[in-house]
Amino acid sequence: MPRISKDASVQTVITTFEMTPGTCQDLLDALTAAYAEFISNQPGFIAAGLHVNDAQTRIANYSQWARREDFQAMLRTPEMRKRNRAINELCKSFEPVMYEVAAAFG
C-alpha cells in the first residue's frame, strides 16, 4: 500500500493518462499487466494504484519509489520503453510527474 506521509522518504510519481472511453479498458489492462509483470519487480518499487474517472476518459496512476533514480532506471529499461510505446498508442497523452508530499491528512 502507498504510504502518504510528509515524513516518508520516498519518491512519489503521479501520472495522468487521457484517452477515450473506447480505449480505457485496453489501457487499464496494459497498465495492470505492466505493474503485475514488470514494474512491481523493479528495484526501489514500493507501491502503486490506478484510478479511473467515471467518464473513462482519464486514468490517474499513483506510484511510490525508494528513490527518484529507481523510477528513472525503470523507465530506461528496454522492457518499459517497449511497453510505453504500446501505452502511448492507447491514449491521447500521458505525463508522469515526480512529487514530494507537502501535507497528509486522515
PDB file of C-alpha atoms in Angstrom:
ATOM      1  CA  MET A   1       0.000   0.000   0.000  1.00  0.00           C
ATOM      2  CA  PRO A   2       1.214   3.511  -0.707  1.00  0.00           C
ATOM      3  CA  ARG A   3       2.426   5.419   2.346  1.00  0.00           C
ATOM      4  CA  ILE A   4       1.316   9.018   2.145  1.00  0.00           C
ATOM      5  CA  SER A   5       3.214  10.877   4.824  1.00  0.00           C
ATOM      6  CA  LYS A   6       5.234  14.058   4.877  1.00  0.00           C
ATOM      7  CA  ASP A   7       7.886  12.180   6.878  1.00  0.00           C
ATOM      8  CA  ALA A   8       8.220   9.307   4.387  1.00  0.00           C
ATOM      9  CA  SER A   9      11.445   9.422   2.412  1.00  0.00           C
ATOM     10  CA  VAL A  10      10.012   8.116  -0.851  1.00  0.00           C
ATOM     11  CA  GLN A  11       9.673   9.418  -4.385  1.00  0.00           C
ATOM     12  CA  THR A  12       6.038   9.844  -5.414  1.00  0.00           C
ATOM     13  CA  VAL A  13       5.114   9.790  -9.093  1.00  0.00           C
ATOM     14  CA  ILE A  14       1.643  10.760 -10.277  1.00  0.00           C
ATOM     15  CA  THR A  15       0.922  10.014 -13.908  1.00  0.00           C
ATOM     16  CA  THR A  16      -2.248  11.075 -15.686  1.00  0.00           C
ATOM     17  CA  PHE A  17      -3.414   9.413 -18.882  1.00  0.00           C
ATOM     18  CA  GLU A  18      -6.012  10.919 -21.211  1.00  0.00           C
ATOM     19  CA  MET A  19      -7.941   8.597 -23.523  1.00  0.00           C
ATOM     20  CA  THR A  20     -11.365   7.878 -24.990  1.00  0.00           C
ATOM     21  CA  PRO A  21     -13.923   5.630 -23.285  1.00  0.00           C
ATOM     22  CA  GLY A  22     -13.343   3.172 -26.133  1.00  0.00           C
ATOM     23  CA  THR A  23      -9.695   2.628 -25.183  1.00  0.00           C
ATOM     24  CA  CYS A  24      -9.971   2.980 -21.393  1.00  0.00           C
ATOM     25  CA  GLN A  25     -10.238  -0.739 -20.621  1.00  0.00           C
ATOM     26  CA  ASP A  26      -7.420  -1.623 -23.039  1.00  0.00           C
ATOM     27  CA  LEU A  27      -5.186   0.984 -21.419  1.00  0.00           C
ATOM     28  CA  LEU A  28      -6.138  -0.177 -17.931  1.00  0.00           C
ATOM     29  CA  ASP A  29      -5.312  -3.760 -18.942  1.00  0.00           C
ATOM     30  CA  ALA A  30      -1.920  -2.668 -20.333  1.00  0.00           C
ATOM     31  CA  LEU A  31      -1.066  -0.711 -17.186  1.00  0.00           C
ATOM     32  CA  THR A  32      -2.225  -3.527 -14.909  1.00  0.00           C
ATOM     33  CA  ALA A  33      -0.077  -6.015 -16.831  1.00  0.00           C
ATOM     34  CA  ALA A  34       2.928  -3.667 -16.729  1.00  0.00           C
ATOM     35  CA  TYR A  35       2.689  -3.434 -12.942  1.00  0.00           C
ATOM     36  CA  ALA A  36       1.972  -7.134 -12.387  1.00  0.00           C
ATOM     37  CA  GLU A  37       4.586  -8.483 -14.795  1.00  0.00           C
ATOM     38  CA  PHE A  38       7.381  -5.927 -14.668  1.00  0.00           C
ATOM     39  CA  ILE A  39       7.214  -2.659 -12.735  1.00  0.00           C
ATOM     40  CA  SER A  40       6.424  -4.140  -9.312  1.00  0.00           C
ATOM     41  CA  ASN A  41       9.549  -6.306  -9.574  1.00  0.00           C
ATOM     42  CA  GLN A  42      11.930  -3.407 -10.213  1.00  0.00           C
ATOM     43  CA  PRO A  43      14.439  -2.220  -7.602  1.00  0.00           C
ATOM     44  CA  GLY A  44      13.031   0.530  -5.421  1.00  0.00           C
ATOM     45  CA  PHE A  45       9.365  -0.063  -6.244  1.00  0.00           C
ATOM     46  CA  ILE A  46       7.163   0.375  -3.157  1.00  0.00           C
ATOM     47  CA  ALA A  47       3.509   0.544  -4.237  1.00  0.00           C
ATOM     48  CA  ALA A  48       1.103   1.881  -6.846  1.00  0.00           C
ATOM     49  CA  GLY A  49      -2.564   2.452  -7.523  1.00  0.00           C
ATOM     50  CA  LEU A  50      -4.632   3.011 -10.658  1.00  0.00           C
ATOM     51  CA  HIS A  51      -7.740   5.228 -10.623  1.00  0.00           C
ATOM     52  CA  VAL A  52     -10.305   5.641 -13.450  1.00  0.00           C
ATOM     53  CA  ASN A  53     -12.720   8.569 -13.688  1.00  0.00           C
ATOM     54  CA  ASP A  54     -16.458   7.976 -14.204  1.00  0.00           C
ATOM     55  CA  ALA A  55     -16.377   9.073 -17.849  1.00  0.00           C
ATOM     56  CA  GLN A  56     -13.500   6.661 -18.594  1.00  0.00           C
ATOM     57  CA  THR A  57     -11.511   9.474 -20.188  1.00  0.00           C
ATOM     58  CA  ARG A  58      -8.719   9.658 -17.601  1.00  0.00           C
ATOM     59  CA  ILE A  59      -6.613   7.262 -15.592  1.00  0.00           C
ATOM     60  CA  ALA A  60      -4.535   8.525 -12.684  1.00  0.00           C
ATOM     61  CA  ASN A  61      -1.605   6.421 -11.518  1.00  0.00           C
ATOM     62  CA  TYR A  62      -0.003   6.974  -8.116  1.00  0.00           C
ATOM     63  CA  SER A  63       3.289   5.180  -7.533  1.00  0.00           C
ATOM     64  CA  GLN A  64       5.987   5.314  -4.911  1.00  0.00           C
ATOM     65  CA  TRP A  65       9.666   4.516  -5.250  1.00  0.00           C
ATOM     66  CA  ALA A  66      12.518   4.342  -2.785  1.00  0.00           C
ATOM     67  CA  ARG A  67      14.497   6.864  -4.834  1.00  0.00           C
ATOM     68  CA  ARG A  68      13.992   9.072  -7.873  1.00  0.00           C
ATOM     69  CA  GLU A  69      16.804   7.156  -9.604  1.00  0.00           C
ATOM     70  CA  ASP A  70      14.906   3.864  -9.203  1.00  0.00           C
ATOM     71  CA  PHE A  71      11.915   5.226 -11.110  1.00  0.00           C
ATOM     72  CA  GLN A  72      14.137   6.714 -13.805  1.00  0.00           C
ATOM     73  CA  ALA A  73      16.086   3.452 -14.186  1.00  0.00           C
ATOM     74  CA  MET A  74      12.840   1.505 -14.644  1.00  0.00           C
ATOM     75  CA  LEU A  75      11.726   3.907 -17.385  1.00  0.00           C
ATOM     76  CA  ARG A  76      15.015   3.427 -19.256  1.00  0.00           C
ATOM     77  CA  THR A  77      14.808  -0.381 -19.452  1.00  0.00           C
ATOM     78  CA  PRO A  78      14.138  -1.867 -22.898  1.00  0.00           C
ATOM     79  CA  GLU A  79      11.065  -3.637 -21.466  1.00  0.00           C
ATOM     80  CA  MET A  80       9.454  -0.447 -20.178  1.00  0.00           C
ATOM     81  CA  ARG A  81      10.364   1.529 -23.279  1.00  0.00           C
ATOM     82  CA  LYS A  82       8.553  -1.126 -25.338  1.00  0.00           C
ATOM     83  CA  ARG A  83       5.536  -1.059 -23.021  1.00  0.00           C
ATOM     84  CA  ASN A  84       5.394   2.748 -23.037  1.00  0.00           C
ATOM     85  CA  ARG A  85       5.287   2.792 -26.837  1.00  0.00           C
ATOM     86  CA  ALA A  86       2.235   0.484 -26.714  1.00  0.00           C
ATOM     87  CA  ILE A  87       0.649   2.531 -23.907  1.00  0.00           C
ATOM     88  CA  ASN A  88       1.191   5.722 -25.928  1.00  0.00           C
ATOM     89  CA  GLU A  89      -0.825   4.214 -28.791  1.00  0.00           C
ATOM     90  CA  LEU A  90      -3.824   3.718 -26.466  1.00  0.00           C
ATOM     91  CA  CYS A  91      -4.061   7.268 -25.135  1.00  0.00           C
ATOM     92  CA  LYS A  92      -4.068  10.862 -26.272  1.00  0.00           C
ATOM     93  CA  SER A  93      -1.372  11.760 -23.767  1.00  0.00           C
ATOM     94  CA  PHE A  94       0.302  10.728 -20.557  1.00  0.00           C
ATOM     95  CA  GLU A  95       2.575  12.615 -18.233  1.00  0.00           C
ATOM     96  CA  PRO A  96       4.491  11.284 -15.232  1.00  0.00           C
ATOM     97  CA  VAL A  97       5.388  13.972 -12.686  1.00  0.00           C
ATOM     98  CA  MET A  98       7.508  13.487  -9.554  1.00  0.00           C
ATOM     99  CA  TYR A  99       6.183  14.965  -6.319  1.00  0.00           C
ATOM    100  CA  GLU A 100       7.102  15.253  -2.651  1.00  0.00           C
ATOM    101  CA  VAL A 101       4.350  15.065  -0.051  1.00  0.00           C
ATOM    102  CA  ALA A 102       3.695  18.551   1.297  1.00  0.00           C
ATOM    103  CA  ALA A 103       0.953  17.504   3.741  1.00  0.00           C
ATOM    104  CA  ALA A 104      -1.180  14.445   4.526  1.00  0.00           C
ATOM    105  CA  PHE A 105      -4.494  14.236   6.370  1.00  0.00           C
ATOM    106  CA  GLY A 106      -6.502  11.389   7.818  1.00  0.00           C
TER     107      GLY A 106
END
